[in-house]
Tab-separated table of C-alpha atoms and ligand atoms in Angstrom:
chain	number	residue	atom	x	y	z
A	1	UNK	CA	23.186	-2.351	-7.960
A	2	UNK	CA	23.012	-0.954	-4.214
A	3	UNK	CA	23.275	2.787	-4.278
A	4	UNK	CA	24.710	4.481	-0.450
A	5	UNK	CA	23.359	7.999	-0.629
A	6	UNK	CA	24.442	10.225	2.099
A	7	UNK	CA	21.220	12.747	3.608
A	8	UNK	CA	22.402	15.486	5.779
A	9	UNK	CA	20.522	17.401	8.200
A	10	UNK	CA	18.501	19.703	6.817
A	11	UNK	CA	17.955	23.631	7.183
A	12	UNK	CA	14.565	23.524	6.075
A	13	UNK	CA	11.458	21.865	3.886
A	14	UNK	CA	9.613	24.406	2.569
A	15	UNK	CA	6.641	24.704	-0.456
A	16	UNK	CA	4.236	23.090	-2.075
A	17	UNK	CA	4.151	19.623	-3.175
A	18	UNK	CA	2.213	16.729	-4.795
A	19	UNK	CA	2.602	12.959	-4.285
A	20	UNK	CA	3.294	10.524	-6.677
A	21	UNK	CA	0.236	8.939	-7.953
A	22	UNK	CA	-1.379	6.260	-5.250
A	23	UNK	CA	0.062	2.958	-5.669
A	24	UNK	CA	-3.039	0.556	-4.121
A	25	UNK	CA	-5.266	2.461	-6.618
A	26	UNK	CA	-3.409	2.411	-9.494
A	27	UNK	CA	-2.944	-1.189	-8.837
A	28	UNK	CA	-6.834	-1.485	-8.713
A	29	UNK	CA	-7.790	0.876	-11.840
A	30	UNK	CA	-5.512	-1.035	-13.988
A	31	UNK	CA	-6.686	-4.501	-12.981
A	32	UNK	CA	-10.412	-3.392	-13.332
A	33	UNK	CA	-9.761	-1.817	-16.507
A	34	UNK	CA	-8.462	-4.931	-17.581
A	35	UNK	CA	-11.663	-6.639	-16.556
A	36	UNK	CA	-13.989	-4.805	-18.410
A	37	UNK	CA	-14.976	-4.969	-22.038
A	38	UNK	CA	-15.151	-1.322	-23.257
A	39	UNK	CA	-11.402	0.622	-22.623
A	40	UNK	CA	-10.613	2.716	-19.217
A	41	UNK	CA	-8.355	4.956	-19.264
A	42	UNK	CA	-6.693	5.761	-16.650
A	43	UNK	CA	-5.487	9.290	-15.851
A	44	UNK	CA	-2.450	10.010	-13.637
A	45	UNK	CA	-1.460	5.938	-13.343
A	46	UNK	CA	1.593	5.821	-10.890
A	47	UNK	CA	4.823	5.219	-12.856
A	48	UNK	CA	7.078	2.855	-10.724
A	49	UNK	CA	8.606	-0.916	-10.582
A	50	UNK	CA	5.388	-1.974	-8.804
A	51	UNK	CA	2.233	-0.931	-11.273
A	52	UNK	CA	4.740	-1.761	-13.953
A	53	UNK	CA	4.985	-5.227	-13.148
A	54	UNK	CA	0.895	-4.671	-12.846
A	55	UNK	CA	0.955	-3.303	-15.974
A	56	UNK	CA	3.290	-5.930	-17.835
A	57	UNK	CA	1.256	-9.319	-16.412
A	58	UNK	CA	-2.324	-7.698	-18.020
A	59	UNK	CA	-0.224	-7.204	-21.092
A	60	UNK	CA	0.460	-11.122	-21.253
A	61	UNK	CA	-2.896	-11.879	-20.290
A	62	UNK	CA	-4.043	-10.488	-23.246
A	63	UNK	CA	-5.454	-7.361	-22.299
A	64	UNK	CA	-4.105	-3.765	-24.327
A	65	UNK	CA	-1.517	-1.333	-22.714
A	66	UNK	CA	-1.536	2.397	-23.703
A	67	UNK	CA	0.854	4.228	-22.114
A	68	UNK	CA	-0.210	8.068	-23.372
A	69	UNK	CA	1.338	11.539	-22.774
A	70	UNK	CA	0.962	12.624	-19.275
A	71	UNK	CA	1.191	9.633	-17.122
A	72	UNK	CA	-2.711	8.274	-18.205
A	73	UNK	CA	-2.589	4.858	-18.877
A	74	UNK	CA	-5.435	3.233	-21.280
A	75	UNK	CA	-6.506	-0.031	-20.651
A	76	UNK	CA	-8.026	-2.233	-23.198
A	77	UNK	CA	-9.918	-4.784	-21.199
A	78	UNK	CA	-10.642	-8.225	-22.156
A	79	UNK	CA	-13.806	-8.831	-20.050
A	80	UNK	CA	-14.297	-10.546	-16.628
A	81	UNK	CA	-14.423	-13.449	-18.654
A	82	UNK	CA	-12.760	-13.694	-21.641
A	83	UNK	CA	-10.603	-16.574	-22.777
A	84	UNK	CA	-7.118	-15.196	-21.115
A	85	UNK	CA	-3.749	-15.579	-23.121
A	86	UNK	CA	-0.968	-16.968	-21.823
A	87	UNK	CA	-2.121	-19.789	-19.724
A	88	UNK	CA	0.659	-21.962	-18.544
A	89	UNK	CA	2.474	-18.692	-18.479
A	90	UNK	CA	4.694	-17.311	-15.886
A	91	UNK	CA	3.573	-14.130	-14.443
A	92	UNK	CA	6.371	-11.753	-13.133
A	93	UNK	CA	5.130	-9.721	-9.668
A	94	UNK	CA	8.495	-8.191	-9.269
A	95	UNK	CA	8.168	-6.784	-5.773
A	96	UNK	CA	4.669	-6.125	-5.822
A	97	UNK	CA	2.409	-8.160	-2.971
A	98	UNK	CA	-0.801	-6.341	-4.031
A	99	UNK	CA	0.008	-7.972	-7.407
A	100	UNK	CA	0.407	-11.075	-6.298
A	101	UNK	CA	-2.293	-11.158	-3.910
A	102	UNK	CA	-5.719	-10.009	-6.368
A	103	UNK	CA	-4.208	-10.697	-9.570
A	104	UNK	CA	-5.275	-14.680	-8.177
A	105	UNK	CA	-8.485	-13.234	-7.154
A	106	UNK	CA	-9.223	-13.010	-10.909
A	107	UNK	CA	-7.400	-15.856	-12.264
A	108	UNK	CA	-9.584	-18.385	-10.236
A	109	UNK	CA	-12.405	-17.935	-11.791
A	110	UNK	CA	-10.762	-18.558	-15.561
A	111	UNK	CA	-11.841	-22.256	-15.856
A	112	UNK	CA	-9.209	-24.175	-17.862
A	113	UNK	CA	-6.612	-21.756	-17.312
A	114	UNK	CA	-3.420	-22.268	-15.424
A	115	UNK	CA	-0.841	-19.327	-14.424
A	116	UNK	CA	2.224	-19.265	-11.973
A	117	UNK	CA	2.992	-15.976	-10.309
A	118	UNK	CA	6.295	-15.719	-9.201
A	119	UNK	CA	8.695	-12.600	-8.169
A	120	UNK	CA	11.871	-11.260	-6.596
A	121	UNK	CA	13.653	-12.664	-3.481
A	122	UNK	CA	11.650	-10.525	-0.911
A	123	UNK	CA	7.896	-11.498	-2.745
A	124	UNK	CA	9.104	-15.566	-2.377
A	125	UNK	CA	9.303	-14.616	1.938
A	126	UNK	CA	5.938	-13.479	1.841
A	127	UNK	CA	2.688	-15.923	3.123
A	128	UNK	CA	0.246	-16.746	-0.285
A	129	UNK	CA	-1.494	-18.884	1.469
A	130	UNK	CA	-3.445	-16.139	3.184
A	131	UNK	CA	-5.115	-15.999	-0.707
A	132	UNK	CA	-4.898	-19.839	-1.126
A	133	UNK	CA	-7.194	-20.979	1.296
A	134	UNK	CA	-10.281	-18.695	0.181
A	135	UNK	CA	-9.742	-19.041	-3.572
A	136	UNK	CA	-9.802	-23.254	-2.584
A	137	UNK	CA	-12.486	-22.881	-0.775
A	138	UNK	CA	-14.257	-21.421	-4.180
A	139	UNK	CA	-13.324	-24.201	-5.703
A	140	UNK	CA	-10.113	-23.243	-7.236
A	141	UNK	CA	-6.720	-25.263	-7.857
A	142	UNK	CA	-4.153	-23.277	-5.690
A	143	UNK	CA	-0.721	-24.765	-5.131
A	144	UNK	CA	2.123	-22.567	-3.256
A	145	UNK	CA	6.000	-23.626	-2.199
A	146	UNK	CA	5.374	-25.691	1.083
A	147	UNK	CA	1.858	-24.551	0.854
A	148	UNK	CA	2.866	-21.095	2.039
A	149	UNK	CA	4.903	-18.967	-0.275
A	150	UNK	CA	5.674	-18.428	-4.144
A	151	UNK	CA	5.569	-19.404	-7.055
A	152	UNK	CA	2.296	-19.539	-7.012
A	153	UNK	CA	0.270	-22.167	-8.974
A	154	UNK	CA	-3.966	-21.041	-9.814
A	155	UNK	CA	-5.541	-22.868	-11.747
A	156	UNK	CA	-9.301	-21.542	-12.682
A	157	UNK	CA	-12.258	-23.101	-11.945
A	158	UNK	CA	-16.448	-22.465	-12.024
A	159	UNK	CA	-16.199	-20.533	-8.631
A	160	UNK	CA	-18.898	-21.160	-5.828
A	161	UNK	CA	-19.617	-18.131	-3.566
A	162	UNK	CA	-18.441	-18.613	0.003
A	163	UNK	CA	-18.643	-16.789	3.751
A	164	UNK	CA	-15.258	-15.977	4.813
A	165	UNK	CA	-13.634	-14.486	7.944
A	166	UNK	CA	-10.643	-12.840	7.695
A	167	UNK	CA	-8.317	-14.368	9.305
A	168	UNK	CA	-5.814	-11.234	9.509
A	169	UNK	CA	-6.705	-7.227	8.807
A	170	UNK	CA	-5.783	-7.588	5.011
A	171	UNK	CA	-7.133	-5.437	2.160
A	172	UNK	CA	-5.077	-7.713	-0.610
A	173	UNK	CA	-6.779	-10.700	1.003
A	174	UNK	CA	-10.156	-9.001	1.061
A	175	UNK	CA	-10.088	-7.711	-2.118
A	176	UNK	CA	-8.762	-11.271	-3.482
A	177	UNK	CA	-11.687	-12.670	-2.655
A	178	UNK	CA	-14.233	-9.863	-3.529
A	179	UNK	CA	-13.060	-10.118	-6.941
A	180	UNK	CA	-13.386	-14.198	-6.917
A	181	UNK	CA	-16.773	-13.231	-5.753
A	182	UNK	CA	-17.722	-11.239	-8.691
A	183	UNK	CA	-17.340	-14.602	-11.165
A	184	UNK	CA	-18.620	-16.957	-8.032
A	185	UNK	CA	-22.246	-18.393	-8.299
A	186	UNK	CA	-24.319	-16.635	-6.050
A	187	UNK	CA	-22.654	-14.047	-3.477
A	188	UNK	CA	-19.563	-14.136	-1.508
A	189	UNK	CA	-19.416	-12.385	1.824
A	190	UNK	CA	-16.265	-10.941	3.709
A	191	UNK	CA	-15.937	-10.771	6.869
A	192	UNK	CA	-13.319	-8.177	8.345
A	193	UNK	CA	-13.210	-7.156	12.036
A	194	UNK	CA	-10.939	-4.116	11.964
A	195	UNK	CA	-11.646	-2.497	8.372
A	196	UNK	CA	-9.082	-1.784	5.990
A	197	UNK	CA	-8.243	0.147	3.014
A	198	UNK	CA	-10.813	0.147	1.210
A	199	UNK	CA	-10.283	1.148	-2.648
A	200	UNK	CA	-11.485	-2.156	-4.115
A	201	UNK	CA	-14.935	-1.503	-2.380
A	202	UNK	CA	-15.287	1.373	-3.897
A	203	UNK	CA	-14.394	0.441	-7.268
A	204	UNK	CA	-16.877	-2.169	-7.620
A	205	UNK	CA	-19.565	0.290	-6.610
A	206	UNK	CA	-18.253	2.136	-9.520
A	207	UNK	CA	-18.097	-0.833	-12.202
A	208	UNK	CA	-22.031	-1.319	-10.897
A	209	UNK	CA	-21.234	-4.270	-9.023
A	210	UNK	CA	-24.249	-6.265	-7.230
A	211	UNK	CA	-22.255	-4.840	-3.625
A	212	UNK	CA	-23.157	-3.746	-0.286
A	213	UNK	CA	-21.710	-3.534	2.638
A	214	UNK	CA	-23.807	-4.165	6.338
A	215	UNK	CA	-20.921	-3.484	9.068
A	216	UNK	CA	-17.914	-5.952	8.851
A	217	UNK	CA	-19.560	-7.483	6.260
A	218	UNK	CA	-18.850	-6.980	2.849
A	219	UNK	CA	-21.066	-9.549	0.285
A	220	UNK	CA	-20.430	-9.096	-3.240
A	221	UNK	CA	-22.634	-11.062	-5.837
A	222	UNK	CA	-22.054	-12.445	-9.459
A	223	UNK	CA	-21.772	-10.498	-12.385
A	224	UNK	CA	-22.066	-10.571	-16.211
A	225	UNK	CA	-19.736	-7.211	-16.719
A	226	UNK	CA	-18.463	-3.956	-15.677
A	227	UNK	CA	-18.694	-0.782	-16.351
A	228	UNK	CA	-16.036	1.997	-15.543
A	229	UNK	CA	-15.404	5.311	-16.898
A	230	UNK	CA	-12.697	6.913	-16.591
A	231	UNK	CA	-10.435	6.378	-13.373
A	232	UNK	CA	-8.369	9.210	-11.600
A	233	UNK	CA	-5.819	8.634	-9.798
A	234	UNK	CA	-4.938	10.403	-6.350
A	235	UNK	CA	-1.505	11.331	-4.548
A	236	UNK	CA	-0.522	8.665	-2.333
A	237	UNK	CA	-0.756	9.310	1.267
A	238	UNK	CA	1.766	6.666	2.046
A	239	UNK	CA	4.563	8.268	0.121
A	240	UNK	CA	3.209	11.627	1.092
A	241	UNK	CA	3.890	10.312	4.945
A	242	UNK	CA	7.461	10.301	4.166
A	243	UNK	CA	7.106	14.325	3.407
A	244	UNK	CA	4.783	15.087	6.240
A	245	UNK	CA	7.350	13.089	8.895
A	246	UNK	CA	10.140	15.284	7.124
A	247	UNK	CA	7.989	18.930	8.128
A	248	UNK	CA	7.172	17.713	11.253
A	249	UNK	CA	10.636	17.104	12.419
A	250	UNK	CA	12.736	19.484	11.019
A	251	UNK	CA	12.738	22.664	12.704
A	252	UNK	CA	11.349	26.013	10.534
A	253	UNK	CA	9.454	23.299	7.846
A	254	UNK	CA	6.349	24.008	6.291
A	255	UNK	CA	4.758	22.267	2.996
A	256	UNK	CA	2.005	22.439	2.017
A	257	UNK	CA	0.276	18.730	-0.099
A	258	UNK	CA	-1.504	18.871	-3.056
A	259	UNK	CA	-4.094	16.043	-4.491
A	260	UNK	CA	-3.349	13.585	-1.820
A	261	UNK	CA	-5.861	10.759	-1.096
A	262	UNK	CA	-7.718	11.084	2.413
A	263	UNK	CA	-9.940	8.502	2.408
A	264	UNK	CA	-10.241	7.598	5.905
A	265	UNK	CA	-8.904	3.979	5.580
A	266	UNK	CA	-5.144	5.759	4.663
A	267	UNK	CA	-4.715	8.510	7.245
A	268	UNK	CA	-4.308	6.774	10.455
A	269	UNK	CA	-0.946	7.877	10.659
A	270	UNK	CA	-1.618	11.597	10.122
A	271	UNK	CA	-4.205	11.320	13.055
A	272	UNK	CA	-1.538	9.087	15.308
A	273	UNK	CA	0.823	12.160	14.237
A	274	UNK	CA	-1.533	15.050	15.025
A	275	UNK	CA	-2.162	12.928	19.130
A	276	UNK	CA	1.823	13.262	19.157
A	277	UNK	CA	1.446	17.317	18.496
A	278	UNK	CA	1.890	17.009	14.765
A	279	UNK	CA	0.505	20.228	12.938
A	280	UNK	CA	-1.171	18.820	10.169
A	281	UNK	CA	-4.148	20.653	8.853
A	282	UNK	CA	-6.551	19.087	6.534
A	283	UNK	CA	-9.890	17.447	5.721
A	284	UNK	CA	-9.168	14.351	7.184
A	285	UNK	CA	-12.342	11.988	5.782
A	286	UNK	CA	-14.375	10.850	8.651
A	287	UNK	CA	-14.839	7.106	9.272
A	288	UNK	CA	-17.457	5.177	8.053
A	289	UNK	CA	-18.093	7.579	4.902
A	290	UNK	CA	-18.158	5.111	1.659
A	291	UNK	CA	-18.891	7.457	-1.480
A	292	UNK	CA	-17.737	5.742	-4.526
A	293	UNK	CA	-14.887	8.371	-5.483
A	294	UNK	CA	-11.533	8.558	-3.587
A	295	UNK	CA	-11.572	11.710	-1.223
A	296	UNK	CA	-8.718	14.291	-2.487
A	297	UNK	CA	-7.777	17.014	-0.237
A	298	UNK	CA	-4.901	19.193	0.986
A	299	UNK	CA	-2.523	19.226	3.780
A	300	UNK	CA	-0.572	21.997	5.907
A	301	UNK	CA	2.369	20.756	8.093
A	302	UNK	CA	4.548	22.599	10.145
A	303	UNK	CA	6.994	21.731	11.938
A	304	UNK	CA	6.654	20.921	15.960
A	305	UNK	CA	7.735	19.501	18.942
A	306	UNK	CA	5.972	15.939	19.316
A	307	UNK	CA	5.061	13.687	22.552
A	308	UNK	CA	5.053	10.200	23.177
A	309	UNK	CA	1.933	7.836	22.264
A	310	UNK	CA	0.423	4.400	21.939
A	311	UNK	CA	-1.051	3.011	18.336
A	312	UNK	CA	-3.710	0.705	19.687
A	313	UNK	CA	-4.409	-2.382	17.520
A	314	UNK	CA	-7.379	-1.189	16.344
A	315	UNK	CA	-5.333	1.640	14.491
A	316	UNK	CA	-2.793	-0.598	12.942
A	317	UNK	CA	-4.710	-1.220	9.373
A	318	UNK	CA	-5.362	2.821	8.600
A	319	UNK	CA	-1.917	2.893	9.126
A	320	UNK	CA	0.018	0.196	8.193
A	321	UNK	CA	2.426	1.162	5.525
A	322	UNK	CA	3.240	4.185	8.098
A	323	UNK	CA	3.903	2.446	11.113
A	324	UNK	CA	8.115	2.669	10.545
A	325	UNK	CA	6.941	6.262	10.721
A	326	UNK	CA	5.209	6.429	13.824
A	327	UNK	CA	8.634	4.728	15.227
A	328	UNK	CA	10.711	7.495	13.742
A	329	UNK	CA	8.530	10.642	15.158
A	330	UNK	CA	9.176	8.070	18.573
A	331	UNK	CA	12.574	8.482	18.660
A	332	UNK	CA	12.692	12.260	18.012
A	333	UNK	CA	9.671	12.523	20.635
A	334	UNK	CA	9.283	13.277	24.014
A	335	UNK	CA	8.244	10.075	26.225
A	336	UNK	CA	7.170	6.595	25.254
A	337	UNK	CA	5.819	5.733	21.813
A	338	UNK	CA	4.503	2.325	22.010
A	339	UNK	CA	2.822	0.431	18.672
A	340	UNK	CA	0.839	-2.986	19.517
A	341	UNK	CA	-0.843	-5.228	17.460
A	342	UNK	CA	0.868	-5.065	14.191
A	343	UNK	CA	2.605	-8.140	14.007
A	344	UNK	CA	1.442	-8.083	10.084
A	345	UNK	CA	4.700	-5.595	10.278
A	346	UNK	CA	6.606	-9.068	10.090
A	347	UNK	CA	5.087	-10.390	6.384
A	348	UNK	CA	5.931	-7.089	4.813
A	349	UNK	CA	8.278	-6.157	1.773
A	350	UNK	CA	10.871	-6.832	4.951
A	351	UNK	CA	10.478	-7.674	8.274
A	352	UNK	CA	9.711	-3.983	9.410
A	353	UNK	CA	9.765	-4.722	13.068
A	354	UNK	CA	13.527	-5.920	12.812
A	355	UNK	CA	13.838	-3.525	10.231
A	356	UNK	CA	12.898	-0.520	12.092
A	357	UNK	CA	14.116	-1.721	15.381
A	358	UNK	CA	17.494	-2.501	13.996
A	359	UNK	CA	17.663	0.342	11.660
A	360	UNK	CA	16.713	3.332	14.191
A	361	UNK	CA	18.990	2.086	16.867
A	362	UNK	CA	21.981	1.961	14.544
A	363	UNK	CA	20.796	5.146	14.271
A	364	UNK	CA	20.948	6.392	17.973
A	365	UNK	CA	17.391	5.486	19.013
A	366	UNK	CA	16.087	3.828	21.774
A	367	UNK	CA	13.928	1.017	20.525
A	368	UNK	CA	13.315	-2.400	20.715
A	369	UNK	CA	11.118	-5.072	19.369
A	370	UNK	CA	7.532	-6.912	20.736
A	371	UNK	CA	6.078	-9.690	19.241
A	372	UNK	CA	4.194	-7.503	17.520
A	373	UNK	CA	5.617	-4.051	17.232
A	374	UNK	CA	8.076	-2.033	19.011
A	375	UNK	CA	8.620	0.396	22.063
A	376	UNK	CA	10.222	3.342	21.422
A	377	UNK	CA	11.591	5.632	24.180
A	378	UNK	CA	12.899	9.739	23.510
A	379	UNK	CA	13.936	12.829	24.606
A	380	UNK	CA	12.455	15.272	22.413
A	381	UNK	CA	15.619	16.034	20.582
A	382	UNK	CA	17.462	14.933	17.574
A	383	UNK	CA	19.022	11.393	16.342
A	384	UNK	CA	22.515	11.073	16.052
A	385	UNK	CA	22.847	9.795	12.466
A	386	UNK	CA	24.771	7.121	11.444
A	387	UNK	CA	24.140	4.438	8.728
A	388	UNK	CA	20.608	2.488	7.995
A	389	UNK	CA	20.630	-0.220	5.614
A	390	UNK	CA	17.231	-0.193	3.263
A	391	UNK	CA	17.308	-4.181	3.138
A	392	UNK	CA	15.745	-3.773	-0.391
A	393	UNK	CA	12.546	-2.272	1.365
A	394	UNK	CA	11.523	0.907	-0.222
A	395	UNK	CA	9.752	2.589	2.484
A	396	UNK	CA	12.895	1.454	4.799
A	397	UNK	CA	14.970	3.140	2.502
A	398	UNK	CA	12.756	6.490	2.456
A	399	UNK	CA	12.468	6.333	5.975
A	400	UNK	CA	16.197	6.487	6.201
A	401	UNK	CA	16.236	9.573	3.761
A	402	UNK	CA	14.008	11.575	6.319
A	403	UNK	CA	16.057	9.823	9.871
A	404	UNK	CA	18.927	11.856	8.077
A	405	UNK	CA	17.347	15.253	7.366
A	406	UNK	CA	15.829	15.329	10.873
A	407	UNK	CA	19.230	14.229	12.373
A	408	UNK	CA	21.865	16.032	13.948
A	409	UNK	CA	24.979	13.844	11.985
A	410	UNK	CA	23.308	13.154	9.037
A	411	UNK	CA	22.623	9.251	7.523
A	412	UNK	CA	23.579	7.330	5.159
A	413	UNK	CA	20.869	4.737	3.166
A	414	UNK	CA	22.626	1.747	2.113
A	415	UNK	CA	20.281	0.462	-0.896
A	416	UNK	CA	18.594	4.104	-1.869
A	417	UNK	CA	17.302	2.584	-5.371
A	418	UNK	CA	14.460	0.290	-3.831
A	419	UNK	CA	12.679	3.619	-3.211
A	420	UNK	CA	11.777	3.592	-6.970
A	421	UNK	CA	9.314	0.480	-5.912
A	422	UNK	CA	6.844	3.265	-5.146
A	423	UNK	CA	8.472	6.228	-5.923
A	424	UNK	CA	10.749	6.965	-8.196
A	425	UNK	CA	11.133	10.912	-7.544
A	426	UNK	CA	11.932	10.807	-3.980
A	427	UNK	CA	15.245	12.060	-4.047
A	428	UNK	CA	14.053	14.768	-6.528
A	429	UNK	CA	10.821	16.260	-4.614
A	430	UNK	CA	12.789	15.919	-1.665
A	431	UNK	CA	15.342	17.993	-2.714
A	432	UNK	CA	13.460	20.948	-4.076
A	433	UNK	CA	11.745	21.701	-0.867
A	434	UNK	CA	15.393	21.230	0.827
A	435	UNK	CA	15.980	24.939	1.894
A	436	UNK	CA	19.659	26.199	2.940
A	437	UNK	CA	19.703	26.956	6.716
B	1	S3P	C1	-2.258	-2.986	0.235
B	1	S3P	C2	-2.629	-3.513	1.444
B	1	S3P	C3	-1.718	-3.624	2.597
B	1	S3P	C4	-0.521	-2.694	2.436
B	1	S3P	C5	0.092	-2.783	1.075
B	1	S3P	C6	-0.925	-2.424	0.001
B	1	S3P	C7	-3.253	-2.959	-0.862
B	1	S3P	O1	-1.246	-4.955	2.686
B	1	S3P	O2	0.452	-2.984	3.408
B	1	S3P	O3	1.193	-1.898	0.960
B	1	S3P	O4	-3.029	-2.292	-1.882
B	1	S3P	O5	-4.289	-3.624	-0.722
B	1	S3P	P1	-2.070	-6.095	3.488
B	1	S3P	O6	-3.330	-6.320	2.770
B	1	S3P	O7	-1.175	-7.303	3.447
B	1	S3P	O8	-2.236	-5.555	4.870
């Protein structure tokens, strides 16, 4: 049922707080754990519609869920290549496009199974066939509606290792193939120009996976089994954006993040943030660094008056789920903010170019659409308000929550509940840093 919820401007955001677990991760730790043949448990799993759906398709392949006390999750595996349940089965993504892109990945190298993935009205707009090609190429049996979207047909095969360029900045794509790799004969090498997140790479260093990296490419060889202890999970700098936008625009703010992910691959927005005059203080991971654990760290943000920039293509993947963001500190900026080369925006949970475009102007803002992004032009003072429909995208919908704090009318978010995709306590940690003016 759409929920409207009403978010007027604020006085204040002030305190500490701590993310939600990190969705791409959690995705990752359960599907490993899965994989392997001794159980992982997994400590601080992120509790939302997404890794749910994560959660209930290992369940039907066989593999043991154990939700425990204290949002740790333990996984009883059932081996890279044990005989899967299920097969013919329908697997349910829900909303979930990380889901539906590696859980393939996996599934291709079952020979003799068959699976259909399938989800919700926004997962059957968004292109498979980014995952089809490469797992064909293997050697798979991959069949998608019009050869582009879901359901999603895989049918496993022996996998042969392959060379393959990315054709788009993609970490689901990447990592769907990385994962073919590991049950392909011989090695399979990615090739990505700009990188990307990079959470699968660093699992598979910790499950001892035959893996290297040499610049853009990534080669990952075949393997018998893995090996993973136990997985924590970090805050999500993605829904911690939504937070960090919220202190930066609204006058008198400052919160301070605990446990939040900053491996290097995430924080392009807080670094496109701090060039606009941002004040966010933290141990921002530099680039390149590849240890095998996430990077944790704290943030300070304050409040302050921000100035127009440009997001330069090469930026666009280290901040990608953030880039509605960048639009909103545009409007309430000082100048020009201009974001090219994320035409990606397009194939998301929405289209978050219209999305954004549509959504801020309703709003008051100045914006409009490029091929692939947006120009957004302000005057260093507040938005109107006015109403924002979510269009069933969560991180439309939690942008919307912060438009309205930061606002001078308030806003109200037509379709509040798709926030609980990724985070189901938005309203509620939002709230108690909400101080009176
Ligand atoms: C994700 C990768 C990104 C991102 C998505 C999560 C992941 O998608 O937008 O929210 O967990 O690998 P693309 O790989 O399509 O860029």
């Amino acid at each position: 049922m759409t929920r409207s919820v009403r978010f007027d401007p604020a006085g204040s955001l002030r305190g500490e707080y701590t993310p939600p677990a990190d969705k791409s991760i959690s995705h990752r730790a359960a599907l490993f754990g899965a994989m392997c043949d001794e159980p992982v448990q997994v400590r601080n799993y992120l509790d939302s519609a997404d890794t749910r759906a994560t959660l209930a398709a290992l369940l039907k392949l066989g593999a043991g869920v154990e939700e425990e006390l204290g949002d740790s999750v333990l996984l009883r595996g059932v081996g890279l290549r044990a005989p899967l349940e299920a097969t013919g089965g329908l697997l349910d993504v829900g909303n979930s496009g990380t889901l539906m892109r590696l859980l393939p990945g996996w599934l291709a190298g079952q020979p003799g199974g068959v699976w259909t993935l399938d989800g919700d009205d926004s997962i059957r707009r968004r292109p498979v066939d980014r995952v089809a090609e490469p797992l064909a190429a293997m050697g798979a049996g991959v069949e998608a509606r019009d050869g582009r979207f879901p359901p999603l047909t895989v049918r496993g095969a022996p996998l042969a290792g392959i060379e393959y360029e990315l054709p788009v900045a993609s970490a689901q794509v990447k990592s769907c193939v990385l994962i073919a790799g590991m049950l392909a004969d011989g090695s399979t090498t990615v090739r990505e120009r700009t990188p990307s997140r990079d959470h699968t790479e660093r699992i598979l260093r910790r499950a001892r996976v035959p893996f290297h990296r040499d610049g853009p490419r990534l080669t990952v060889s075949q393997v018998e089994e893995l090996e993973l202890d136990e997985i924590a999970v970090p805050g999500d700098p993605s829904s911690a954006a939504f937070v960090v936008a919220a202190a930066t625009l609204v006058r008198g703010s400052r919160v301070v993040v605990k446990d939040v992910a900053l491996n290097w691959t995430r924080t392009g927005f807080l670094r496109v943030a701090q060039r606009m005059g941002a004040v966010v203080v933290g141990d921002l991971e530099a680039p390149g660094a590849e240890a095998d654990e996430e990077p944790v760290g704290e943030l300070d943000v304050a409040s302050a008056p921000l100035e127009g920039t440009v997001v330069e293509p090469d930026e666009v993947p280290a901040a990608i789920d953030e880039l509605t963001l960048v639009a909103l500190l545009g409007a309430f900026a000082d100048g020009e903010t201009v974001v090219r080369g994320a035409g990606e925006l397009r194939f998301k949970e929405s289209d978050r170019i219209a999305g954004v475009v549509e959504g801020l102007r309703g709003l008051g803002a100045d914006i409009e659409a490029t091929e692939d992004g947006f120009v957004v032009r302000g005057e260093g003072s507040p938005l109107p308000g006015g109403t924002i429909d979510a269009r069933g995208d969560h991180r439309m919908a939690m942008l919307g929550a912060v438009a309205g704090l930061a606002s001078s009318g308030g806003v109200e978010v037509i379709g509040m509940e798709s926030a609980a995709v990724s985070y189901p306590r938005f309203e509620r940690d939002l709230g108690a840093l909400l101080k009176p003016e």
